[in-house]
Amino acid sequence: MISPMPECDLLVVGAGPAGVAAATVAAERGRAVLLLDDTPWLGGQIWRGEQQKPTNAQAQTWLNRLARSGVRIIGEARMVGLEGPGRYVIETPDHHWTIQPKALVLATGARELFLPFPGWTLPGILGAGGLQTLVKTGWPIEGQRVVVAGSGPLLLAVAAGLKKAGANVVGLFEQASPASLARFGTQLIAHPDKIGQAFGLRRQLAGVPYKLGWWPVRAEGVNQVERLVLTSGRQTLTVDCDAVACGFGLVPSLELPTLLGCLLDGEAVAVDAGQQTSVQGIFAAGELTGIGGNDKALVEGQVASLTAIGEHAAVFPLHRSRNGWRNFARALGKTFKPRPELLKLAEPQTIVCRCEDVTYSQLSGYTSWRDAKLQTRCGMGPCQGRICGAATRQLFGWGMESVRPPVLAARVASLIPSDERI
Amino acid sequence: MSQTPDVIVLGAGIVGAACARSCAQAGLSVLVLDRGPIGGGTTAAGMGHLVVMDDSEAQFALTSRSCQLWQELRAELPEDVEYDNCGTLWVAADDEEMAEVDRKARFYQERGVAVEILDAAGVASSEPELRPGLAGGLRVPADAVIYPPCAAAYLLADARRKGGRVEMDCNAGVAAIEGPGSVRLTSGRQIQGGIVVVAAGALTPLLVPGLPIKKRKGHLVITDRYPGFAHHQIVELGYLKSAHATQADSVAFNIQPRKTGQMLIGSSRQYNAEGTEVEPHLLGRMLKRAESYMPRIGQLSALRVWTGHRAATPDKLPIIGPVPGNDRTWIASGHEGLGITTSLATAEILVDRLMGRNPAIPAAPYDPARFEHAAKEPTHA
Amino acid sequence: MPEPEVINVTVNGQRLSVPAGTVAASAVARAGLVGFRAPVRGGPARGPLCGMGICFECRIMINGQPQVRSCQVICREGMELRTDDLANA
């Protein structure tokens, strides 16, 4: 298919806060910008549903600016790989085409970290963000008993959202200890609006049991989840439920930057002061450079974009704010780091790789992710190790392997370059 | 290993694993060295097609003997080896290729291999996803597929389980062979053995300079699960007319149904392509070729694309035996695209020769010394 | 043209009306089904996990196309959804 925009000044991949900000500020300065997202929606996971039902002023401000800016937006479009230097292959539900932008901003965000525990594969156990996202797009939750468990500030927002959607939130369990959260609380003084947000959410959750230092150990049920067993290390608790929203924080989605050759710094994409990656002309913003939430994403998106289009003077005032949010991100990571007990939940028969049904006991004894992949098929299924790869990094300390194309499972046809099609 | 091993095998791919197992079965103590995990090199990159071939008498002898050895092992292969007796279907697009079907059929039949010639309707009914209008095909029902990395691991485990003295170090990059039976690791460590068997695939010339083994790069694609999309390993006979047999970059249609329901799609061949990166245009040509045979293939979801380097020799036969003038360094390499098939027979020949026994098939066509003679002959432009 | 408020789809052949904007995964759940796909080595059926197109647990057949991530597809009028390997089991 002929590319709808064969060339552009800036290509932005991912339409969450970082991508929206990046695309908007470049287009506002007269550049030709194309913004892609894998989903049919704008706003990423965090602003999902804002287009249809406005609830968040910050989201509305940015989505309105985006709408006025002249950015060309294509949904259900993902970058699957490279066709040549600087020529990217984009797949949509019916077509694929290539684009050669002057600069590229990667804003592919994050996904939830799932740590396997017995019973976690039962239907009705979803990611915390995962259930929230589905509820915003029609998932039936009204009247259902839901347990929210895991770690991170997302849990509060999810519980509040589910309650508002009519769910009976029967408990909210954060694995981080009260002491660790208190330390985090004092650091929030630098970000008073975050304190306000947290208090607002707590008010919305009045009446919902909220426990710190508790985590899930086992889920039970026949064809779907019926109960979740939790512990504080000293006591255990069994909660009857119809659904569980469970995530242990977020991890950056590093596959695309890795495939494009961007170097990593630990579990994040390495960037310079202008958000440029190790690859000239490729920038990264938002959760990719370290989990820090939408405020960090918004400012990084702007820095990346303005640097990419050469508007360096406009970047300077943003640096202070960006550095502040980076400190916030570090505190966040420390506070909600999974406790060691969470890495021991899996039993020998617990499935770790959900695509290929590889159990914990099958994986013990291997020394590397690659060795385990080759011999057990762990991580070889359609998610390409996105779920079990993050888990095994935590469980076994295995490093990431090189990424093979396509970035995400793609149609075979999308791997045929357009000029081979004539 | 406390004592000096009788044999040091360089390479824990399927050929190295088979050699280690056969050595152990002959009572020799074995140390296997590799820089990476078992079956992590070309073994992991290949299709795992167990196929009887007919390019030459020697190729037939080796592939058919090896397929026989695989069939003898079949009952004891664990589930994860995914042995699947799906058979091979060679498809003919037109009359010219149909003539090749007849030739191939005669060749196999004369040598006792069961085959079945299919007409246009026969091909269409046995593989409904193939495009209409193909001329026919040749079915070789005894051919099979396996999952090579687990097969390699099985061969090593099997040798041990049966009391063989096999040790392994998969974190041992080998820098050089230094003197009779002696190797130096990249770490600097020196290991002394009785003899060294080099089963390092396309990397073999780095350890034994002068061997005529060249890297021949290939691409493969694996899809999500679509059980029944293909039933046989299907290979086109169009390579007769394409460039697959020559030095140029070439592609051919080749699809393999995995036991999981996944489809493995090939194939490409390239010389002088040292890098491991996926080459979008060659990959595109390969998939377009596949799509021309199976029109709906483009709609399948592709999970992964990867490349590997086959170890190719000038006469398309592997190199099995001692380096001329050096009976302490033996070669088991140069299998190009047939290493998975011929691993067992390769190991059998190697160990029979090592032990002074008479191999089940004549060993001369695979002897390293054959290139000595070739090198002495004058070359013509 | 205003978007219709209700979309009609079928789930394993049964007619179902869902609010506009509902994704296929939610339609399957609204049809009362908890299992979306059969795991490759047996055991209870699986349902969605990540809700954002990453985990591939919500794969179903949509309009005849197998292995589609149902959480990423918005229901359109007349769409045929099948939890196929389960429906045919």
mmCIF file of N, CA and C in Angstrom, chain A residues 38-41 45 76 78 110-111 114 120-121 123 125-127 130 133-134 137-140 222-224 351 354-357 362 376-377 382-383 386-387 408-409, chain C residues 19 21-23 25-27 29-30 33-37 39-42 44-57 59 65 69 71-74 76:
data_model
loop_
_atom_site.group_PDB
_atom_site.id
_atom_site.type_symbol
_atom_site.label_atom_id
_atom_site.label_comp_id
_atom_site.label_asym_id
_atom_site.label_seq_id
_atom_site.Cartn_x
_atom_site.Cartn_y
_atom_site.Cartn_z
ATOM 1 N N ASP A 38 -0.864 1.772 18.767
ATOM 2 C CA ASP A 38 -1.270 0.382 18.537
ATOM 3 C C ASP A 38 -2.774 0.225 18.747
ATOM 4 N N THR A 39 -3.346 1.061 19.594
ATOM 5 C CA THR A 39 -4.775 0.945 19.909
ATOM 6 C C THR A 39 -5.582 1.887 19.025
ATOM 7 N N PRO A 40 -6.893 1.743 19.027
ATOM 8 C CA PRO A 40 -7.720 2.702 18.278
ATOM 9 C C PRO A 40 -7.932 4.010 19.052
ATOM 10 N N TRP A 41 -7.331 4.133 20.245
ATOM 11 C CA TRP A 41 -7.631 5.275 21.112
ATOM 12 C C TRP A 41 -6.425 6.186 21.281
ATOM 13 N N GLN A 45 -2.644 4.114 28.063
ATOM 14 C CA GLN A 45 -3.414 3.390 29.087
ATOM 15 C C GLN A 45 -3.939 4.361 30.134
ATOM 16 N N GLU A 76 -4.534 2.052 15.629
ATOM 17 C CA GLU A 76 -4.345 0.643 15.264
ATOM 18 C C GLU A 76 -3.171 0.480 14.319
ATOM 19 N N ARG A 78 1.069 -0.002 14.226
ATOM 20 C CA ARG A 78 2.271 -0.241 15.029
ATOM 21 C C ARG A 78 3.489 -0.376 14.148
ATOM 22 N N ALA A 110 4.760 1.636 29.042
ATOM 23 C CA ALA A 110 5.114 0.556 29.955
ATOM 24 C C ALA A 110 4.008 -0.468 29.981
ATOM 25 N N ARG A 111 4.295 -1.561 30.621
ATOM 26 C CA ARG A 111 3.271 -2.566 30.880
ATOM 27 C C ARG A 111 3.406 -3.004 32.327
ATOM 28 N N PHE A 114 3.979 -8.698 36.076
ATOM 29 C CA PHE A 114 3.207 -9.786 36.673
ATOM 30 C C PHE A 114 4.175 -10.795 37.267
ATOM 31 N N TRP A 120 -2.602 -17.967 39.276
ATOM 32 C CA TRP A 120 -2.686 -16.659 38.612
ATOM 33 C C TRP A 120 -3.173 -16.727 37.169
ATOM 34 N N THR A 121 -3.250 -17.956 36.626
ATOM 35 C CA THR A 121 -3.718 -18.074 35.241
ATOM 36 C C THR A 121 -5.233 -18.235 35.155
ATOM 37 N N PRO A 123 -9.068 -17.426 34.760
ATOM 38 C CA PRO A 123 -9.803 -16.273 34.233
ATOM 39 C C PRO A 123 -10.388 -15.463 35.389
ATOM 40 N N ILE A 125 -8.578 -13.128 36.827
ATOM 41 C CA ILE A 125 -7.417 -12.450 37.402
ATOM 42 C C ILE A 125 -6.776 -11.647 36.273
ATOM 43 N N LEU A 126 -6.876 -10.341 36.404
ATOM 44 C CA LEU A 126 -6.341 -9.471 35.366
ATOM 45 C C LEU A 126 -5.331 -8.523 35.981
ATOM 46 N N GLY A 127 -4.587 -7.865 35.125
ATOM 47 C CA GLY A 127 -3.721 -6.808 35.608
ATOM 48 C C GLY A 127 -4.579 -5.710 36.207
ATOM 49 N N GLY A 130 -4.886 -3.456 33.591
ATOM 50 C CA GLY A 130 -5.585 -4.220 32.551
ATOM 51 C C GLY A 130 -7.083 -4.221 32.767
ATOM 52 N N THR A 133 -8.505 -0.710 32.201
ATOM 53 C CA THR A 133 -8.601 -0.402 30.782
ATOM 54 C C THR A 133 -9.815 -1.079 30.146
ATOM 55 N N LEU A 134 -10.004 -2.354 30.473
ATOM 56 C CA LEU A 134 -11.125 -3.079 29.873
ATOM 57 C C LEU A 134 -12.467 -2.516 30.350
ATOM 58 N N THR A 137 -13.774 0.131 28.411
ATOM 59 C CA THR A 137 -14.250 -0.233 27.074
ATOM 60 C C THR A 137 -15.216 -1.418 27.169
ATOM 61 N N GLY A 138 -16.107 -1.339 28.129
ATOM 62 C CA GLY A 138 -17.268 -2.225 28.126
ATOM 63 C C GLY A 138 -17.206 -3.482 28.963
ATOM 64 N N TRP A 139 -16.091 -3.736 29.649
ATOM 65 C CA TRP A 139 -15.993 -4.974 30.435
ATOM 66 C C TRP A 139 -17.013 -4.917 31.585
ATOM 67 N N PRO A 140 -17.845 -5.956 31.756
ATOM 68 C CA PRO A 140 -18.888 -5.916 32.775
ATOM 69 C C PRO A 140 -18.307 -6.097 34.179
ATOM 70 N N VAL A 222 -12.383 -23.018 40.165
ATOM 71 C CA VAL A 222 -12.417 -24.147 39.237
ATOM 72 C C VAL A 222 -12.185 -23.648 37.810
ATOM 73 N N ASN A 223 -13.173 -22.950 37.272
ATOM 74 C CA ASN A 223 -13.007 -22.434 35.913
ATOM 75 C C ASN A 223 -12.664 -20.962 35.890
ATOM 76 N N GLN A 224 -12.815 -20.304 37.036
ATOM 77 C CA GLN A 224 -12.422 -18.904 37.151
ATOM 78 C C GLN A 224 -12.088 -18.636 38.608
ATOM 79 N N ILE A 351 2.517 -22.138 36.404
ATOM 80 C CA ILE A 351 2.908 -21.734 35.057
ATOM 81 C C ILE A 351 3.580 -20.362 35.112
ATOM 82 N N ARG A 354 2.867 -18.134 30.080
ATOM 83 C CA ARG A 354 1.460 -18.436 29.839
ATOM 84 C C ARG A 354 1.176 -18.800 28.393
ATOM 85 N N CYS A 355 2.022 -18.358 27.468
ATOM 86 C CA CYS A 355 1.794 -18.713 26.058
ATOM 87 C C CYS A 355 2.097 -20.191 25.824
ATOM 88 N N GLU A 356 3.222 -20.646 26.378
ATOM 89 C CA GLU A 356 3.681 -22.002 26.096
ATOM 90 C C GLU A 356 3.475 -22.942 27.284
ATOM 91 N N ASP A 357 2.863 -22.433 28.355
ATOM 92 C CA ASP A 357 2.592 -23.239 29.548
ATOM 93 C C ASP A 357 3.844 -23.910 30.105
ATOM 94 N N GLN A 362 10.142 -26.448 35.424
ATOM 95 C CA GLN A 362 10.821 -26.683 34.143
ATOM 96 C C GLN A 362 11.938 -25.671 33.912
ATOM 97 N N THR A 376 12.964 -25.006 26.714
ATOM 98 C CA THR A 376 11.622 -25.179 27.309
ATOM 99 C C THR A 376 10.526 -24.474 26.519
ATOM 100 N N ARG A 377 10.887 -23.636 25.553
ATOM 101 C CA ARG A 377 9.961 -22.802 24.792
ATOM 102 C C ARG A 377 9.459 -21.616 25.611
ATOM 103 N N PRO A 382 3.363 -16.226 21.383
ATOM 104 C CA PRO A 382 2.987 -14.990 20.693
ATOM 105 C C PRO A 382 3.321 -13.708 21.449
ATOM 106 N N CYS A 383 3.392 -13.728 22.775
ATOM 107 C CA CYS A 383 3.727 -12.466 23.456
ATOM 108 C C CYS A 383 5.228 -12.231 23.415
ATOM 109 N N ARG A 386 7.032 -11.109 26.594
ATOM 110 C CA ARG A 386 6.748 -9.824 27.240
ATOM 111 C C ARG A 386 6.274 -10.010 28.677
ATOM 112 N N ILE A 387 5.525 -11.072 28.942
ATOM 113 C CA ILE A 387 5.034 -11.290 30.297
ATOM 114 C C ILE A 387 6.066 -12.099 31.097
ATOM 115 N N LEU A 408 6.346 -6.730 17.435
ATOM 116 C CA LEU A 408 5.178 -7.397 17.992
ATOM 117 C C LEU A 408 4.695 -8.315 16.874
ATOM 118 N N ALA A 409 4.088 -9.449 17.242
ATOM 119 C CA ALA A 409 3.606 -10.360 16.216
ATOM 120 C C ALA A 409 2.920 -9.557 15.099
ATOM 121 N N PRO C 19 -22.841 -1.723 24.116
ATOM 122 C CA PRO C 19 -22.729 -0.278 23.905
ATOM 123 C C PRO C 19 -21.624 0.033 22.897
ATOM 124 N N GLY C 21 -18.353 1.392 21.379
ATOM 125 C CA GLY C 21 -17.072 1.590 22.058
ATOM 126 C C GLY C 21 -16.612 0.377 22.837
ATOM 127 N N THR C 22 -17.477 -0.639 22.918
ATOM 128 C CA THR C 22 -17.096 -1.872 23.618
ATOM 129 C C THR C 22 -16.060 -2.628 22.785
ATOM 130 N N VAL C 23 -15.034 -3.147 23.448
ATOM 131 C CA VAL C 23 -14.073 -3.974 22.708
ATOM 132 C C VAL C 23 -14.562 -5.420 22.662
ATOM 133 N N ALA C 25 -13.199 -8.148 23.529
ATOM 134 C CA ALA C 25 -12.990 -8.909 24.770
ATOM 135 C C ALA C 25 -14.137 -8.666 25.740
ATOM 136 N N SER C 26 -14.565 -7.416 25.840
ATOM 137 C CA SER C 26 -15.658 -7.094 26.756
ATOM 138 C C SER C 26 -16.971 -7.713 26.285
ATOM 139 N N ALA C 27 -17.141 -7.790 24.971
ATOM 140 C CA ALA C 27 -18.357 -8.418 24.441
ATOM 141 C C ALA C 27 -18.399 -9.894 24.821
ATOM 142 N N ALA C 29 -17.038 -11.236 27.420
ATOM 143 C CA ALA C 29 -17.355 -11.294 28.856
ATOM 144 C C ALA C 29 -18.833 -10.984 29.087
ATOM 145 N N ARG C 30 -19.373 -10.022 28.334
ATOM 146 C CA ARG C 30 -20.785 -9.677 28.479
ATOM 147 C C ARG C 30 -21.695 -10.841 28.054
ATOM 148 N N LEU C 33 -19.173 -15.450 29.069
ATOM 149 C CA LEU C 33 -18.077 -16.427 28.946
ATOM 150 C C LEU C 33 -16.882 -15.982 29.783
ATOM 151 N N VAL C 34 -16.245 -16.924 30.462
ATOM 152 C CA VAL C 34 -15.048 -16.578 31.231
ATOM 153 C C VAL C 34 -13.778 -17.047 30.517
ATOM 154 N N GLY C 35 -13.884 -18.139 29.751
ATOM 155 C CA GLY C 35 -12.718 -18.668 29.049
ATOM 156 C C GLY C 35 -12.667 -18.124 27.632
ATOM 157 N N PHE C 36 -11.494 -17.670 27.218
ATOM 158 C CA PHE C 36 -11.323 -17.130 25.865
ATOM 159 C C PHE C 36 -10.581 -18.093 24.954
ATOM 160 N N ARG C 37 -9.563 -18.759 25.508
ATOM 161 C CA ARG C 37 -8.774 -19.650 24.650
ATOM 162 C C ARG C 37 -8.302 -20.838 25.469
ATOM 163 N N PRO C 39 -5.535 -23.314 26.771
ATOM 164 C CA PRO C 39 -4.078 -23.310 26.919
ATOM 165 C C PRO C 39 -3.455 -24.438 26.105
ATOM 166 N N VAL C 40 -2.182 -24.280 25.723
ATOM 167 C CA VAL C 40 -1.587 -25.231 24.780
ATOM 168 C C VAL C 40 -1.335 -26.602 25.403
ATOM 169 N N ARG C 41 -1.250 -26.678 26.716
ATOM 170 C CA ARG C 41 -1.025 -28.000 27.322
ATOM 171 C C ARG C 41 -2.159 -28.392 28.266
ATOM 172 N N GLY C 42 -3.373 -28.009 27.922
ATOM 173 C CA GLY C 42 -4.531 -28.432 28.704
ATOM 174 C C GLY C 42 -4.758 -27.581 29.938
ATOM 175 N N PRO C 44 -7.675 -25.442 32.658
ATOM 176 C CA PRO C 44 -8.795 -24.513 32.484
ATOM 177 C C PRO C 44 -8.494 -23.465 31.418
ATOM 178 N N ALA C 45 -9.559 -23.014 30.750
ATOM 179 C CA ALA C 45 -9.405 -21.993 29.713
ATOM 180 C C ALA C 45 -8.833 -20.719 30.322
ATOM 181 N N ARG C 46 -8.276 -19.876 29.466
ATOM 182 C CA ARG C 46 -7.678 -18.614 29.898
ATOM 183 C C ARG C 46 -8.568 -17.439 29.512
ATOM 184 N N GLY C 47 -8.373 -16.349 30.228
ATOM 185 C CA GLY C 47 -9.044 -15.103 29.901
ATOM 186 C C GLY C 47 -8.034 -13.984 29.814
ATOM 187 N N PRO C 48 -8.482 -12.779 29.491
ATOM 188 C CA PRO C 48 -7.561 -11.648 29.337
ATOM 189 C C PRO C 48 -6.762 -11.390 30.609
ATOM 190 N N LEU C 49 -5.553 -10.879 30.431
ATOM 191 C CA LEU C 49 -4.710 -10.518 31.569
ATOM 192 C C LEU C 49 -4.357 -9.028 31.515
ATOM 193 N N CYS C 50 -3.702 -8.605 30.432
ATOM 194 C CA CYS C 50 -3.090 -7.269 30.457
ATOM 195 C C CYS C 50 -4.035 -6.179 29.977
ATOM 196 N N GLY C 51 -5.010 -6.535 29.166
ATOM 197 C CA GLY C 51 -5.970 -5.541 28.685
ATOM 198 C C GLY C 51 -5.398 -4.525 27.720
ATOM 199 N N MET C 52 -4.130 -4.687 27.331
ATOM 200 C CA MET C 52 -3.519 -3.677 26.464
ATOM 201 C C MET C 52 -2.747 -4.264 25.290
ATOM 202 N N GLY C 53 -3.104 -5.487 24.895
ATOM 203 C CA GLY C 53 -2.541 -6.018 23.659
ATOM 204 C C GLY C 53 -1.163 -6.631 23.770
ATOM 205 N N ILE C 54 -0.700 -6.842 24.994
ATOM 206 C CA ILE C 54 0.660 -7.336 25.183
ATOM 207 C C ILE C 54 0.703 -8.849 25.396
ATOM 208 N N CYS C 55 -0.248 -9.367 26.193
ATOM 209 C CA CYS C 55 -0.105 -10.737 26.709
ATOM 210 C C CYS C 55 -0.661 -11.815 25.774
ATOM 211 N N PHE C 56 -1.520 -11.460 24.852
ATOM 212 C CA PHE C 56 -2.085 -12.410 23.877
ATOM 213 C C PHE C 56 -2.966 -13.489 24.512
ATOM 214 N N GLU C 57 -3.356 -13.309 25.777
ATOM 215 C CA GLU C 57 -4.221 -14.303 26.417
ATOM 216 C C GLU C 57 -5.665 -14.192 25.918
ATOM 217 N N ARG C 59 -6.791 -13.907 22.898
ATOM 218 C CA ARG C 59 -6.957 -14.198 21.476
ATOM 219 C C ARG C 59 -8.235 -15.001 21.204
ATOM 220 N N GLN C 65 -10.987 -14.676 11.282
ATOM 221 C CA GLN C 65 -9.538 -14.588 11.427
ATOM 222 C C GLN C 65 -9.157 -15.110 12.819
ATOM 223 N N ARG C 69 -6.183 -10.467 18.965
ATOM 224 C CA ARG C 69 -6.244 -9.963 20.343
ATOM 225 C C ARG C 69 -7.551 -9.190 20.534
ATOM 226 N N CYS C 71 -8.852 -7.642 22.979
ATOM 227 C CA CYS C 71 -8.886 -6.411 23.784
ATOM 228 C C CYS C 71 -8.541 -5.191 22.949
ATOM 229 N N GLN C 72 -8.050 -5.407 21.725
ATOM 230 C CA GLN C 72 -7.607 -4.284 20.897
ATOM 231 C C GLN C 72 -8.564 -3.998 19.741
ATOM 232 N N VAL C 73 -9.700 -4.696 19.728
ATOM 233 C CA VAL C 73 -10.620 -4.544 18.590
ATOM 234 C C VAL C 73 -11.953 -3.991 19.088
ATOM 235 N N ILE C 74 -12.373 -2.868 18.547
ATOM 236 C CA ILE C 74 -13.666 -2.286 18.914
ATOM 237 C C ILE C 74 -14.769 -3.020 18.135
ATOM 238 N N ARG C 76 -17.770 -3.838 15.917
ATOM 239 C CA ARG C 76 -18.455 -3.193 14.788
ATOM 240 C C ARG C 76 -19.728 -3.987 14.516
#
